Amino acid sequence: MAMTHTNDMARLQDRFNHKFGRSEHEVFAFFAPGRVNLIGEHTDVTGGLVFPCGITQGTWLLIRRTYNHQYQFASTNFDLMAQLEQSEISQTYGDNWINYPLGVLDQFAQKGVALDGFDCLFSGNVPNGAGLSSSASVEVVTAFALNTLLNTGFSLLDLVKMSQAAEKEFVGMQCGIMDQFAVAMAKRDHAIKLDCSTLEHRQVPMNLDGISIVVSNTNQRRELNESAYNNRVAECTRAFEILHEALGIKQLGELLPEQLDAHESLFDSDLIALKRARHVCTENARVRAAVPALESGDIDKFGQLMNESHDSLRDLYEVSSDPLNQLVRLAREQRGVLGSRLTGAGFGGCTVSLVQTTDVPAFEASVAMGYTQATGLTADFYIMSAGDGVQQLHLDAPLQTGT
Ligand code: GLA
């Protein structure tokens, strides 16, 4: 299944008018991409390093102010449409995707911004719950749109932080800043090396001559994702508490692998915390090595580090799953594959592989077959290119972004 649709603005406008009716108030259009993380997984929450890029798939938003304190949320991806009064927007809306835009509205309200109603139509082509940040793209596109329509003057970084806070406070996922940052700041043909402690970042050109970024979707139903994710965060906090006095570190992300080796005994019987800490510090070391490898054209090295990253996520951070491991195993058996790993939070979702472009058709055919044999599931494959971050679109122009 290819990621399809959405790039027809006229059709989206028709859907908007059909759902919400016409009014004298202007409709505006925005887009935010999803992201694929190349390396640096489960490091952001501890103030570590990550290396994601935006993708050309994402979320489109058509939005109009209502000025009557009524809010309507609809999506071309789901049937449900929510109609809310002013008094209802500060409460969560069941376990529904509407909590993402609601969480963002709540952040604006917390900052004292007066809200007086919006009609919002979302349309996305990032697969949901697949580790490609469909939720961050909804949050960031909403935050960027509100900032524009209300003229609130928040910086892009403010909007990133507000989107992350929306996810933490409203949705309850104790996420790091990587997804919202990448979705907002992405640049075409670049990946972002981000230090999640200082937010210092650098756009790194993706010189992937003849090599494709292939994302493979397990299509595994993800369960207990939020609670398992939050548990890992708590275990990292435990590891930090065990180490910080002895090492004088302010965040677990500062820990070096050799420091952990020297202080292993402090962990006593908390072997889980030790494993989590080992993943975090070795993964940060891998990002430090991977970025210069990519810049110097040593893609083999980059691929090898991706492989090590997966093995660490599987064995030490324990966020992989059998379908993910099968996809990675099969990928590594194919000709022209430089590296393959799970991407995103894990517990299902997608893998990312670097594959020689000429070998991609054979890769897809062979991995698809082996995967179905091994798991009974059907994988999807997407060839990704690094796309731009959040932006306003012009409704009368043909849509430029997306595939
Ligand atoms: C999710 C979170 C991110 C990050 C990744 C794992 O996508 O939202 O903050 O922790 O998992 O790297």
Short mmCIF file of C-alpha atoms and ligand atoms in Angstrom, two decimals:
data_model
loop_
_atom_site.label_atom_id
_atom_site.label_comp_id
_atom_site.label_asym_id
_atom_site.label_seq_id
_atom_site.Cartn_x
_atom_site.Cartn_y
_atom_site.Cartn_z
CA MET A 1 0.00 0.00 0.00
CA ALA A 2 1.43 3.33 -0.98
CA MET A 3 0.82 6.46 1.05
CA THR A 4 -1.66 8.25 -1.15
CA HIS A 5 -4.09 11.17 -1.39
CA THR A 6 -4.21 14.53 0.30
CA ASN A 7 -2.24 16.55 -2.16
CA ASP A 8 -5.27 17.91 -3.84
CA MET A 9 -6.06 21.21 -2.16
CA ALA A 10 -9.21 21.88 -4.15
CA ARG A 11 -10.64 18.59 -2.96
CA LEU A 12 -9.69 19.36 0.62
CA GLN A 13 -11.37 22.74 0.37
CA ASP A 14 -14.53 21.07 -0.92
CA ARG A 15 -14.43 18.68 2.02
CA PHE A 16 -13.98 21.62 4.37
CA ASN A 17 -16.98 23.47 2.92
CA HIS A 18 -19.04 20.31 2.95
CA LYS A 19 -18.24 19.57 6.61
CA PHE A 20 -18.44 23.04 8.07
CA GLY A 21 -20.38 25.14 5.53
CA ARG A 22 -19.22 28.40 4.05
CA SER A 23 -18.77 31.58 6.06
CA GLU A 24 -17.44 35.08 5.57
CA HIS A 25 -14.22 34.16 7.43
CA GLU A 26 -11.15 33.14 5.51
CA VAL A 27 -9.82 29.56 5.39
CA PHE A 28 -6.05 29.05 5.73
CA ALA A 29 -3.94 26.01 4.88
CA PHE A 30 -0.87 24.57 6.63
CA PHE A 31 1.31 21.49 6.40
CA ALA A 32 3.64 19.72 8.83
CA PRO A 33 5.62 16.62 7.91
CA GLY A 34 6.13 13.41 9.82
CA ARG A 35 9.71 12.43 10.59
CA VAL A 36 11.93 9.40 10.40
CA ASN A 37 14.66 9.08 12.97
CA LEU A 38 17.85 7.74 11.38
CA ILE A 39 19.72 7.10 14.62
CA GLY A 40 19.58 8.25 18.27
CA GLU A 41 16.56 6.39 19.61
CA HIS A 42 15.16 6.83 23.11
CA THR A 43 17.88 9.32 23.93
CA ASP A 44 15.90 12.57 23.77
CA VAL A 45 14.14 12.14 27.13
CA THR A 46 17.51 11.96 28.85
CA GLY A 47 18.93 15.04 27.13
CA GLY A 48 20.89 13.03 24.56
CA LEU A 49 21.53 13.21 20.83
CA VAL A 50 19.18 12.40 17.95
CA PHE A 51 19.42 12.49 14.17
CA PRO A 52 15.98 12.64 12.51
CA CYS A 53 14.83 14.10 9.21
CA GLY A 54 11.45 15.39 8.10
CA ILE A 55 9.65 13.37 5.42
CA THR A 56 7.45 14.58 2.59
CA GLN A 57 4.39 12.85 4.02
CA GLY A 58 2.58 14.66 6.79
CA THR A 59 -0.56 16.41 7.96
CA TRP A 60 -2.46 19.09 6.11
CA LEU A 61 -4.71 21.44 8.06
CA LEU A 62 -7.42 23.70 6.72
CA ILE A 63 -8.52 26.07 9.45
CA ARG A 64 -10.86 29.03 9.91
CA ARG A 65 -11.60 31.20 12.90
CA THR A 66 -15.28 31.13 13.87
CA TYR A 67 -15.31 34.04 16.38
CA ASN A 68 -18.37 32.42 18.02
CA HIS A 69 -16.63 30.22 20.64
CA GLN A 70 -17.57 27.03 18.79
CA TYR A 71 -14.95 24.48 17.81
CA GLN A 72 -15.23 21.78 15.18
CA PHE A 73 -12.59 19.15 14.43
CA ALA A 74 -12.77 16.73 11.53
CA SER A 75 -10.32 14.58 9.64
CA THR A 76 -10.39 12.96 6.23
CA ASN A 77 -8.75 9.94 7.91
CA PHE A 78 -11.44 9.25 10.50
CA ASP A 79 -15.23 9.44 10.49
CA LEU A 80 -15.62 11.14 13.83
CA MET A 81 -16.27 14.87 13.90
CA ALA A 82 -16.16 16.71 17.24
CA GLN A 83 -18.22 19.82 17.96
CA LEU A 84 -17.20 21.50 21.18
CA GLU A 85 -18.24 24.53 23.17
CA GLN A 86 -15.69 26.88 24.69
CA SER A 87 -16.16 25.24 28.12
CA GLU A 88 -15.34 21.79 26.70
CA ILE A 89 -12.00 22.41 25.05
CA SER A 90 -9.95 22.18 28.23
CA GLN A 91 -10.98 18.56 28.81
CA THR A 92 -9.64 15.49 27.04
CA TYR A 93 -11.88 13.99 24.40
CA GLY A 94 -11.87 10.31 25.31
CA ASP A 95 -8.93 8.46 23.86
CA ASN A 96 -9.22 10.22 20.54
CA TRP A 97 -6.85 11.91 18.08
CA ILE A 98 -8.71 15.16 18.82
CA ASN A 99 -6.67 15.35 22.04
CA TYR A 100 -3.65 16.42 19.95
CA PRO A 101 -5.17 19.68 18.67
CA LEU A 102 -7.02 20.14 21.97
CA GLY A 103 -3.76 19.81 23.88
CA VAL A 104 -2.28 22.54 21.70
CA LEU A 105 -5.27 24.84 22.22
CA ASP A 106 -4.82 24.24 25.94
CA GLN A 107 -1.19 25.37 25.72
CA PHE A 108 -2.27 28.61 24.04
CA ALA A 109 -4.92 29.12 26.73
CA GLN A 110 -2.33 28.47 29.46
CA LYS A 111 -0.22 31.25 27.97
CA GLY A 112 -3.17 33.63 28.30
CA VAL A 113 -4.19 33.65 24.64
CA ALA A 114 -7.92 34.34 24.16
CA LEU A 115 -9.46 31.68 21.93
CA ASP A 116 -12.79 32.24 20.22
CA GLY A 117 -13.41 29.22 18.03
CA PHE A 118 -12.02 27.34 15.03
CA ASP A 119 -13.15 24.95 12.33
CA CYS A 120 -10.32 22.51 11.60
CA LEU A 121 -10.07 19.86 8.92
CA PHE A 122 -7.00 17.61 9.14
CA SER A 123 -5.82 15.27 6.44
CA GLY A 124 -2.76 13.10 6.84
CA ASN A 125 -0.80 10.50 4.93
CA VAL A 126 1.61 9.43 7.67
CA PRO A 127 0.53 5.99 8.89
CA ASN A 128 -0.78 6.34 12.46
CA GLY A 129 1.11 4.77 15.33
CA ALA A 130 3.93 3.66 13.06
CA GLY A 131 6.79 5.58 14.66
CA LEU A 132 6.79 8.31 12.01
CA SER A 133 5.37 11.05 14.26
CA SER A 134 1.89 11.45 12.87
CA SER A 135 0.87 12.88 16.26
CA ALA A 136 3.68 15.44 16.43
CA SER A 137 2.79 16.54 12.93
CA VAL A 138 -0.82 17.17 14.04
CA GLU A 139 0.37 19.07 17.12
CA VAL A 140 2.90 21.22 15.32
CA VAL A 141 0.65 22.05 12.37
CA THR A 142 -2.04 23.13 14.85
CA ALA A 143 0.36 25.24 16.90
CA PHE A 144 1.80 26.90 13.80
CA ALA A 145 -1.69 27.62 12.43
CA LEU A 146 -2.96 29.11 15.70
CA ASN A 147 0.14 31.26 15.98
CA THR A 148 -0.46 32.58 12.47
CA LEU A 149 -4.21 33.13 12.72
CA LEU A 150 -4.08 34.70 16.18
CA ASN A 151 -0.90 36.61 15.51
CA THR A 152 0.52 35.49 18.85
CA GLY A 153 4.15 35.89 17.83
CA PHE A 154 5.52 32.71 19.43
CA SER A 155 8.84 31.60 17.98
CA LEU A 156 9.07 28.27 16.19
CA LEU A 157 10.95 26.90 19.18
CA ASP A 158 8.15 28.08 21.52
CA LEU A 159 5.68 26.21 19.30
CA VAL A 160 7.84 23.08 19.46
CA LYS A 161 7.88 23.22 23.26
CA MET A 162 4.14 23.91 23.46
CA SER A 163 3.46 20.93 21.16
CA GLN A 164 5.62 18.67 23.29
CA ALA A 165 3.87 19.92 26.44
CA ALA A 166 0.51 19.21 24.78
CA GLU A 167 1.53 15.59 24.30
CA LYS A 168 2.86 15.24 27.82
CA GLU A 169 0.06 17.01 29.66
CA PHE A 170 -2.98 16.27 27.53
CA VAL A 171 -2.19 12.90 25.98
CA GLY A 172 -0.07 11.63 28.88
CA MET A 173 2.93 10.43 26.89
CA GLN A 174 6.11 11.59 28.67
CA CYS A 175 7.87 12.12 25.34
CA GLY A 176 11.08 13.96 24.59
CA ILE A 177 11.40 16.88 22.21
CA MET A 178 12.73 15.10 19.12
CA ASP A 179 9.50 14.60 17.20
CA GLN A 180 8.06 18.08 17.55
CA PHE A 181 11.47 19.64 16.93
CA ALA A 182 12.08 17.62 13.76
CA VAL A 183 8.61 18.23 12.40
CA ALA A 184 8.95 21.97 12.90
CA MET A 185 12.57 22.51 11.88
CA ALA A 186 13.07 19.94 9.12
CA LYS A 187 14.82 21.00 5.96
CA ARG A 188 14.62 19.34 2.57
CA ASP A 189 17.54 16.99 1.83
CA HIS A 190 18.90 17.41 5.36
CA ALA A 191 18.78 15.55 8.65
CA ILE A 192 19.00 17.38 11.99
CA LYS A 193 21.67 16.61 14.53
CA LEU A 194 20.01 17.77 17.73
CA ASP A 195 21.35 17.91 21.24
CA CYS A 196 18.16 17.51 23.27
CA SER A 197 19.75 19.03 26.34
CA THR A 198 20.84 22.38 24.90
CA LEU A 199 18.65 22.25 21.76
CA GLU A 200 21.75 23.16 19.83
CA HIS A 201 21.27 21.71 16.36
CA ARG A 202 22.81 21.49 12.93
CA GLN A 203 21.27 20.74 9.54
CA VAL A 204 23.40 18.01 7.99
CA PRO A 205 23.16 17.51 4.20
CA MET A 206 22.06 14.01 3.28
CA ASN A 207 24.57 12.90 0.69
CA LEU A 208 22.99 9.57 -0.05
CA ASP A 209 24.04 9.19 -3.66
CA GLY A 210 22.47 6.01 -5.00
CA ILE A 211 21.13 4.98 -1.59
CA SER A 212 17.48 5.04 -0.56
CA ILE A 213 15.90 5.40 2.85
CA VAL A 214 13.39 2.57 2.97
CA VAL A 215 10.85 2.52 5.77
CA SER A 216 9.13 -0.82 6.32
CA ASN A 217 5.95 -0.93 8.34
CA THR A 218 5.31 -4.03 10.46
CA ASN A 219 1.58 -3.20 10.50
CA GLN A 220 1.69 -4.74 13.94
CA ARG A 221 -1.02 -3.46 16.25
CA ARG A 222 0.72 -1.46 18.94
CA GLU A 223 -0.46 -2.07 22.44
CA LEU A 224 0.52 -0.56 25.78
CA ASN A 225 2.71 1.81 23.91
CA GLU A 226 2.28 4.84 26.16
CA SER A 227 2.66 3.02 29.45
CA ALA A 228 5.65 0.98 28.25
CA TYR A 229 7.27 4.18 26.97
CA ASN A 230 6.63 5.98 30.26
CA ASN A 231 8.05 3.01 32.19
CA ARG A 232 11.31 3.24 30.25
CA VAL A 233 11.50 6.96 31.05
CA ALA A 234 11.03 6.14 34.75
CA GLU A 235 13.77 3.49 34.56
CA CYS A 236 16.15 6.04 33.04
CA THR A 237 15.31 8.39 35.90
CA ARG A 238 16.27 5.61 38.32
CA ALA A 239 19.57 5.10 36.52
CA PHE A 240 20.25 8.82 36.72
CA GLU A 241 19.53 8.85 40.45
CA ILE A 242 21.95 5.99 40.97
CA LEU A 243 24.76 7.70 39.04
CA HIS A 244 24.47 11.43 39.30
CA GLU A 245 26.23 12.04 42.59
CA ALA A 246 29.19 9.82 41.83
CA LEU A 247 29.62 11.28 38.36
CA GLY A 248 28.41 14.84 38.84
CA ILE A 249 26.15 14.60 35.78
CA LYS A 250 23.04 16.72 35.39
CA GLN A 251 21.28 14.39 32.97
CA LEU A 252 21.64 10.76 31.98
CA GLY A 253 22.40 11.94 28.44
CA GLU A 254 25.83 13.14 29.63
CA LEU A 255 26.89 9.65 30.68
CA LEU A 256 29.75 8.10 28.69
CA PRO A 257 29.99 4.32 28.14
CA GLU A 258 33.33 4.12 29.94
CA GLN A 259 31.89 5.94 32.97
CA LEU A 260 29.10 3.41 33.14
CA ASP A 261 31.57 0.54 32.94
CA ALA A 262 33.49 2.01 35.86
CA HIS A 263 30.37 2.51 38.00
CA GLU A 264 28.38 -0.61 37.22
CA SER A 265 28.58 -1.80 40.81
CA LEU A 266 26.44 1.15 41.96
CA PHE A 267 23.47 -0.50 40.32
CA ASP A 268 23.40 -3.23 42.89
CA SER A 269 20.45 -5.38 41.92
CA ASP A 270 18.76 -2.86 39.61
CA LEU A 271 19.84 -4.57 36.41
CA ILE A 272 16.96 -3.08 34.46
CA ALA A 273 18.15 0.47 35.16
CA LEU A 274 21.68 -0.60 34.22
CA LYS A 275 20.53 -1.93 30.86
CA ARG A 276 18.57 1.23 30.09
CA ALA A 277 21.57 3.39 30.99
CA ARG A 278 23.84 1.27 28.81
CA HIS A 279 21.52 1.72 25.85
CA VAL A 280 21.32 5.48 26.34
CA CYS A 281 25.07 6.10 26.62
CA THR A 282 26.07 3.76 23.78
CA GLU A 283 23.32 5.18 21.55
CA ASN A 284 24.59 8.70 22.15
CA ALA A 285 28.09 7.51 21.26
CA ARG A 286 26.67 6.02 18.05
CA VAL A 287 25.09 9.33 17.06
CA ARG A 288 28.38 11.10 17.73
CA ALA A 289 30.09 8.65 15.36
CA ALA A 290 27.30 8.38 12.79
CA VAL A 291 27.00 12.03 11.81
CA PRO A 292 30.66 12.49 10.80
CA ALA A 293 30.49 9.12 9.03
CA LEU A 294 27.60 10.36 6.93
CA GLU A 295 29.30 13.68 6.27
CA SER A 296 32.46 12.00 5.07
CA GLY A 297 30.48 9.64 2.83
CA ASP A 298 31.21 6.55 4.94
CA ILE A 299 27.71 5.11 4.58
CA ASP A 300 28.93 1.62 5.45
CA LYS A 301 29.92 2.87 8.88
CA PHE A 302 26.62 4.70 9.25
CA GLY A 303 24.77 1.48 8.39
CA GLN A 304 26.79 -0.54 10.85
CA LEU A 305 25.91 1.94 13.61
CA MET A 306 22.23 1.63 12.66
CA ASN A 307 22.51 -2.13 13.10
CA GLU A 308 24.12 -1.71 16.50
CA SER A 309 21.40 0.74 17.46
CA HIS A 310 18.71 -1.82 16.72
CA ASP A 311 20.46 -4.55 18.67
CA SER A 312 20.73 -2.24 21.66
CA LEU A 313 17.06 -1.23 21.43
CA ARG A 314 16.16 -4.92 21.27
CA ASP A 315 18.42 -6.25 24.02
CA LEU A 316 19.05 -3.35 26.38
CA TYR A 317 16.21 -0.86 26.05
CA GLU A 318 13.79 -3.70 25.20
CA VAL A 319 11.39 -1.81 22.98
CA SER A 320 11.51 -4.04 19.92
CA SER A 321 8.97 -6.70 19.01
CA ASP A 322 9.07 -9.95 17.09
CA PRO A 323 7.70 -8.39 13.87
CA LEU A 324 10.29 -5.57 14.08
CA ASN A 325 13.09 -8.08 14.67
CA GLN A 326 11.90 -10.18 11.74
CA LEU A 327 11.86 -7.16 9.42
CA VAL A 328 15.35 -6.16 10.52
CA ARG A 329 16.69 -9.71 10.19
CA LEU A 330 15.23 -10.08 6.70
CA ALA A 331 16.46 -6.64 5.64
CA ARG A 332 20.01 -7.43 6.70
CA GLU A 333 19.95 -10.59 4.58
CA GLN A 334 19.24 -8.65 1.37
CA ARG A 335 21.76 -7.46 -1.18
CA GLY A 336 22.56 -3.74 -1.06
CA VAL A 337 21.46 -3.17 2.55
CA LEU A 338 23.84 -1.01 4.59
CA GLY A 339 21.92 -1.04 7.84
CA SER A 340 18.48 -1.59 9.32
CA ARG A 341 16.90 -0.74 12.65
CA LEU A 342 13.58 0.01 14.29
CA THR A 343 12.69 3.69 14.22
CA GLY A 344 10.56 5.70 16.64
CA ALA A 345 9.28 4.48 19.97
CA GLY A 346 9.21 0.79 19.00
CA PHE A 347 6.73 -1.83 20.28
CA GLY A 348 5.68 -2.21 16.64
CA GLY A 349 5.68 0.48 13.99
CA CYS A 350 8.43 0.76 11.40
CA THR A 351 12.02 -0.04 10.61
CA VAL A 352 14.34 2.20 8.62
CA SER A 353 16.89 0.69 6.27
CA LEU A 354 19.52 2.17 3.98
CA VAL A 355 19.38 0.28 0.70
CA GLN A 356 21.26 0.68 -2.60
CA THR A 357 18.60 2.22 -4.83
CA THR A 358 19.07 -0.35 -7.58
CA ASP A 359 18.39 -3.14 -5.07
CA VAL A 360 15.19 -1.64 -3.65
CA PRO A 361 12.68 -3.58 -5.82
CA ALA A 362 14.31 -6.92 -4.95
CA PHE A 363 14.55 -5.85 -1.29
CA GLU A 364 10.83 -5.12 -1.10
CA ALA A 365 9.79 -8.33 -2.83
CA SER A 366 12.00 -10.56 -0.76
CA VAL A 367 11.41 -8.91 2.63
CA ALA A 368 7.66 -8.81 1.99
CA MET A 369 7.57 -12.53 1.30
CA GLY A 370 9.83 -13.55 4.17
CA TYR A 371 7.95 -11.31 6.57
CA THR A 372 4.56 -12.78 5.77
CA GLN A 373 5.99 -16.28 6.08
CA ALA A 374 7.52 -15.47 9.46
CA THR A 375 4.70 -13.49 11.03
CA GLY A 376 1.52 -13.89 9.00
CA LEU A 377 1.46 -10.11 8.66
CA THR A 378 1.83 -7.95 5.56
CA ALA A 379 4.50 -5.25 5.53
CA ASP A 380 4.26 -1.92 3.72
CA PHE A 381 7.27 -0.15 2.25
CA TYR A 382 7.84 3.56 1.74
CA ILE A 383 10.80 5.20 0.06
CA MET A 384 11.42 8.38 2.03
CA SER A 385 13.04 11.63 1.07
CA ALA A 386 13.93 14.33 3.55
CA GLY A 387 11.32 17.09 3.33
CA ASP A 388 10.73 20.56 4.76
CA GLY A 389 9.24 21.41 8.15
CA VAL A 390 5.97 23.08 9.08
CA GLN A 391 4.75 25.77 6.70
CA GLN A 392 1.79 27.78 5.52
CA LEU A 393 0.41 26.85 2.11
CA HIS A 394 -1.39 29.04 -0.34
CA LEU A 395 -4.83 27.83 -1.07
CA ASP A 396 -5.01 29.07 -4.62
CA ALA A 397 -1.73 27.44 -5.63
CA PRO A 398 -1.34 23.73 -6.36
CA LEU A 399 0.03 21.89 -3.38
CA GLN A 400 3.79 21.55 -3.56
CA THR A 401 4.46 19.26 -0.66
CA GLY A 402 3.82 15.56 -0.37
CA THR A 403 3.68 12.59 -2.61
C1 GLA B 1 8.69 8.75 20.54
C2 GLA B 1 8.82 10.00 21.40
C3 GLA B 1 10.15 10.70 21.16
C4 GLA B 1 11.33 9.73 21.27
C5 GLA B 1 11.06 8.48 20.44
C6 GLA B 1 12.12 7.42 20.66
O1 GLA B 1 8.63 9.09 19.19
O2 GLA B 1 7.77 10.90 21.14
O3 GLA B 1 10.28 11.77 22.05
O4 GLA B 1 11.58 9.42 22.60
O5 GLA B 1 9.81 7.89 20.75
O6 GLA B 1 13.36 7.86 20.23
#
